[in-house]
């Protein structure tokens, strides 16, 4: 590759500029990767906490539901009174150019959507706990989607950083060295030629 490049000062300046840009690009990619990894690790920790909370809440919710079924019989009628969830909404936040979803959902209603005459406290508890699980599940979906997007972005960023480090930076380093060495050799040859001419002129003047 270096043999096809003319060793001129203009090409040397261009090669040095490309090398500087490649090094800057690698530094920026490294910083971006580190920030994304830090964000990813925070989301992973958050996901683990939410999964644990969901599991524990499910246990309590099903226990309360089972107790309500025992005391009230099948509670399908009461279940039908629970409205369809329509408050779910999604927005986005940007982390180093990566769009991370933010899922929001209205918290559990303080008043159950069914009458209290034919129900009991266990059913109320089950309703509240399942409503909490719904909110936590939406949060978990947000976090897991963010983890996936960050993982994809980290992979792409790492690939670009590797290309800069292993391909472009060595390439422009080699080009710069080739041109610098060629120009220095040319200067030495020119200096030697001028020295020879000067010596011959001196010899002629002595004659």
CSV table of C-alpha atoms in Angstrom, one decimal:
chain,number,residue,atom,x,y,z
A,1,UNK,CA,0.0,0.0,0.0
A,2,UNK,CA,2.8,2.4,0.9
A,3,UNK,CA,4.5,1.8,-2.5
A,4,UNK,CA,1.5,3.4,-4.3
A,5,UNK,CA,1.7,6.7,-2.3
A,6,UNK,CA,4.0,9.5,-3.5
A,7,UNK,CA,6.3,10.6,-0.7
A,8,UNK,CA,5.4,14.3,-0.7
A,9,UNK,CA,5.0,16.7,2.1
A,10,UNK,CA,1.4,17.2,1.2
A,11,UNK,CA,0.7,13.4,1.5
A,12,UNK,CA,2.7,13.3,4.8
A,13,UNK,CA,0.5,16.1,6.2
A,14,UNK,CA,-2.6,14.2,5.1
A,15,UNK,CA,-1.4,10.9,6.6
A,16,UNK,CA,-0.6,12.6,9.9
A,17,UNK,CA,-4.0,14.2,9.9
A,18,UNK,CA,-5.7,10.9,9.2
A,19,UNK,CA,-3.7,9.2,11.9
A,20,UNK,CA,-4.6,11.9,14.4
A,21,UNK,CA,-8.3,11.5,13.5
A,22,UNK,CA,-8.1,7.7,13.8
A,23,UNK,CA,-6.5,8.0,17.3
A,24,UNK,CA,-9.2,10.5,18.3
A,25,UNK,CA,-11.9,8.3,17.0
A,26,UNK,CA,-10.5,5.3,18.9
A,27,UNK,CA,-10.4,7.3,22.1
A,28,UNK,CA,-14.0,8.4,21.6
A,29,UNK,CA,-15.1,4.9,20.8
A,30,UNK,CA,-13.4,3.6,23.9
A,31,UNK,CA,-15.1,6.3,26.1
A,32,UNK,CA,-18.5,5.5,24.5
A,33,UNK,CA,-18.0,1.8,25.1
A,34,UNK,CA,-17.1,2.3,28.8
A,35,UNK,CA,-20.1,4.5,29.4
A,36,UNK,CA,-22.4,2.1,27.7
A,37,UNK,CA,-20.9,-0.8,29.7
A,38,UNK,CA,-21.4,1.1,32.9
A,39,UNK,CA,-25.0,1.8,32.0
A,40,UNK,CA,-25.5,-1.8,31.0
A,41,UNK,CA,-24.2,-3.1,34.3
A,42,UNK,CA,-26.6,-0.8,36.2
A,43,UNK,CA,-29.5,-2.1,34.2
A,44,UNK,CA,-28.5,-5.7,34.8
A,45,UNK,CA,-28.4,-5.1,38.5
A,46,UNK,CA,-31.8,-3.4,38.3
A,47,UNK,CA,-33.2,-6.3,36.3
A,48,UNK,CA,-32.0,-8.8,38.9
A,49,UNK,CA,-33.6,-6.8,41.7
A,50,UNK,CA,-36.9,-6.4,39.8
A,51,UNK,CA,-37.1,-10.2,39.0
A,52,UNK,CA,-36.6,-11.0,42.6
A,53,UNK,CA,-39.3,-8.6,43.7
A,54,UNK,CA,-41.7,-9.9,41.0
A,55,UNK,CA,-41.1,-13.5,42.2
A,56,UNK,CA,-41.7,-12.6,45.8
A,57,UNK,CA,-44.8,-10.6,45.0
A,58,UNK,CA,-46.2,-13.4,42.8
A,59,UNK,CA,-45.8,-15.8,45.7
A,60,UNK,CA,-47.8,-13.5,48.0
A,61,UNK,CA,-50.3,-12.7,45.3
A,62,UNK,CA,-51.1,-16.4,44.5
A,63,UNK,CA,-51.2,-17.2,48.2
A,64,UNK,CA,-53.8,-14.5,48.7
A,65,UNK,CA,-55.7,-15.6,45.6
A,66,UNK,CA,-55.8,-19.2,46.8
A,67,UNK,CA,-57.1,-18.1,50.1
A,68,UNK,CA,-59.7,-15.9,48.4
A,69,UNK,CA,-60.8,-18.9,46.3
A,70,UNK,CA,-61.1,-21.1,49.3
A,71,UNK,CA,-63.3,-18.6,51.1
A,72,UNK,CA,-65.3,-17.2,48.2
A,73,UNK,CA,-65.2,-20.0,45.7
A,74,UNK,CA,-64.2,-19.2,42.1
A,75,UNK,CA,-63.7,-15.5,41.7
A,76,UNK,CA,-64.0,-15.3,37.9
A,77,UNK,CA,-66.9,-12.8,38.3
A,78,UNK,CA,-64.7,-10.4,40.4
A,79,UNK,CA,-61.8,-10.9,38.0
A,80,UNK,CA,-64.0,-9.6,35.1
A,81,UNK,CA,-64.5,-6.4,36.9
A,82,UNK,CA,-60.8,-5.5,36.7
A,83,UNK,CA,-60.5,-3.1,33.8
A,84,UNK,CA,-58.1,-3.6,30.8
A,85,UNK,CA,-54.8,-1.8,31.3
A,86,UNK,CA,-54.7,1.2,29.0
A,87,UNK,CA,-52.3,3.5,30.8
A,88,UNK,CA,-49.1,2.0,29.4
A,89,UNK,CA,-46.9,4.5,27.6
A,90,UNK,CA,-43.4,4.4,26.2
A,91,UNK,CA,-40.9,7.3,25.8
A,92,UNK,CA,-37.1,7.2,25.2
A,93,UNK,CA,-33.9,8.6,26.7
A,94,UNK,CA,-30.6,8.8,24.9
A,95,UNK,CA,-27.4,7.3,26.3
A,96,UNK,CA,-24.5,8.1,23.9
A,97,UNK,CA,-26.9,8.0,21.0
A,98,UNK,CA,-28.6,4.8,22.1
A,99,UNK,CA,-32.3,5.1,22.5
A,100,UNK,CA,-33.3,3.5,25.8
A,101,UNK,CA,-37.1,3.0,26.3
A,102,UNK,CA,-38.8,4.4,29.4
A,103,UNK,CA,-42.1,2.5,30.2
A,104,UNK,CA,-44.6,4.2,32.4
A,105,UNK,CA,-47.8,2.8,33.8
A,106,UNK,CA,-50.2,4.2,36.3
A,107,UNK,CA,-49.8,2.8,39.8
A,108,UNK,CA,-52.4,0.5,41.4
A,109,UNK,CA,-55.7,2.1,42.1
A,110,UNK,CA,-56.5,2.8,45.8
A,111,UNK,CA,-60.0,1.5,45.3
A,112,UNK,CA,-60.8,-2.0,43.9
A,113,UNK,CA,-63.0,-2.1,40.8
A,114,UNK,CA,-65.5,-4.5,42.5
A,115,UNK,CA,-67.9,-4.3,45.4
A,116,UNK,CA,-66.9,-5.2,49.0
A,117,UNK,CA,-70.2,-6.9,50.1
A,118,UNK,CA,-69.4,-10.3,48.6
A,119,UNK,CA,-65.6,-10.2,48.8
A,120,UNK,CA,-62.9,-10.3,51.5
A,121,UNK,CA,-59.5,-8.9,52.5
A,122,UNK,CA,-57.6,-11.8,50.8
A,123,UNK,CA,-59.1,-10.8,47.4
A,124,UNK,CA,-58.3,-7.2,48.0
A,125,UNK,CA,-54.7,-8.2,48.8
A,126,UNK,CA,-54.5,-10.4,45.7
A,127,UNK,CA,-55.8,-7.5,43.6
A,128,UNK,CA,-53.2,-5.1,45.0
A,129,UNK,CA,-50.3,-7.5,44.7
A,130,UNK,CA,-51.1,-8.5,41.1
A,131,UNK,CA,-51.4,-4.8,40.2
A,132,UNK,CA,-48.0,-4.3,41.7
A,133,UNK,CA,-46.6,-7.1,39.6
A,134,UNK,CA,-48.1,-5.5,36.5
A,135,UNK,CA,-46.2,-2.3,37.2
A,136,UNK,CA,-43.0,-4.2,38.0
A,137,UNK,CA,-43.4,-6.3,34.8
A,138,UNK,CA,-43.6,-3.1,32.8
A,139,UNK,CA,-40.5,-1.8,34.5
A,140,UNK,CA,-38.7,-5.1,33.8
A,141,UNK,CA,-39.7,-5.0,30.1
A,142,UNK,CA,-38.2,-1.5,30.0
A,143,UNK,CA,-34.9,-2.6,31.7
A,144,UNK,CA,-34.5,-5.8,29.6
A,145,UNK,CA,-35.1,-3.9,26.4
A,146,UNK,CA,-32.6,-1.3,27.4
A,147,UNK,CA,-30.1,-4.1,28.2
A,148,UNK,CA,-30.6,-5.6,24.7
A,149,UNK,CA,-30.1,-2.2,23.0
A,150,UNK,CA,-27.0,-1.4,25.0
A,151,UNK,CA,-25.5,-4.8,24.3
A,152,UNK,CA,-26.0,-4.4,20.6
A,153,UNK,CA,-24.5,-0.8,20.7
A,154,UNK,CA,-21.5,-2.0,22.7
A,155,UNK,CA,-20.8,-4.8,20.2
A,156,UNK,CA,-21.0,-2.2,17.3
A,157,UNK,CA,-18.8,0.3,19.2
A,158,UNK,CA,-16.2,-2.4,20.0
A,159,UNK,CA,-16.1,-3.5,16.4
A,160,UNK,CA,-15.4,0.1,15.3
A,161,UNK,CA,-12.8,0.6,18.0
A,162,UNK,CA,-11.1,-2.6,16.9
A,163,UNK,CA,-11.1,-1.5,13.3
A,164,UNK,CA,-9.5,1.8,14.3
A,165,UNK,CA,-6.9,0.2,16.6
A,166,UNK,CA,-6.0,-2.8,14.4
A,167,UNK,CA,-6.4,-1.5,10.9
A,168,UNK,CA,-6.6,2.3,10.4
A,169,UNK,CA,-4.1,3.4,13.0
A,170,UNK,CA,-1.4,0.9,11.9
A,171,UNK,CA,-2.1,1.8,8.3
A,172,UNK,CA,-1.7,5.6,8.7
A,173,UNK,CA,1.3,5.0,11.1
A,174,UNK,CA,3.0,3.0,8.3
A,175,UNK,CA,2.2,5.5,5.6
A,176,UNK,CA,3.5,8.4,7.8
A,177,UNK,CA,6.7,6.5,8.5
A,178,UNK,CA,7.2,5.5,4.8
A,179,UNK,CA,6.7,9.1,3.6
A,180,UNK,CA,8.9,10.5,6.4
A,181,UNK,CA,11.7,8.0,5.7
A,182,UNK,CA,11.5,8.7,1.9
A,183,UNK,CA,11.6,12.5,2.4
A,184,UNK,CA,14.6,12.2,4.7
A,185,UNK,CA,16.4,9.9,2.3
A,186,UNK,CA,15.7,12.4,-0.5
A,187,UNK,CA,17.0,15.3,1.6
A,188,UNK,CA,20.2,13.3,2.4
A,189,UNK,CA,20.7,12.6,-1.3
A,190,UNK,CA,20.1,16.2,-2.2
A,191,UNK,CA,22.6,17.3,0.5
A,192,UNK,CA,25.2,14.8,-0.8
A,193,UNK,CA,24.6,16.0,-4.4
A,194,UNK,CA,25.0,19.7,-3.4
A,195,UNK,CA,28.2,18.8,-1.4
A,196,UNK,CA,29.7,17.1,-4.4
A,197,UNK,CA,28.8,20.1,-6.6
A,198,UNK,CA,30.4,22.5,-4.1
A,199,UNK,CA,33.5,20.3,-3.9
A,200,UNK,CA,33.9,20.3,-7.7
A,201,UNK,CA,33.4,24.0,-7.9
A,202,UNK,CA,36.1,24.5,-5.2
A,203,UNK,CA,38.5,22.3,-7.2
A,204,UNK,CA,37.9,24.3,-10.4
A,205,UNK,CA,38.6,27.6,-8.7
A,206,UNK,CA,41.9,26.2,-7.3
A,207,UNK,CA,42.9,25.2,-10.9
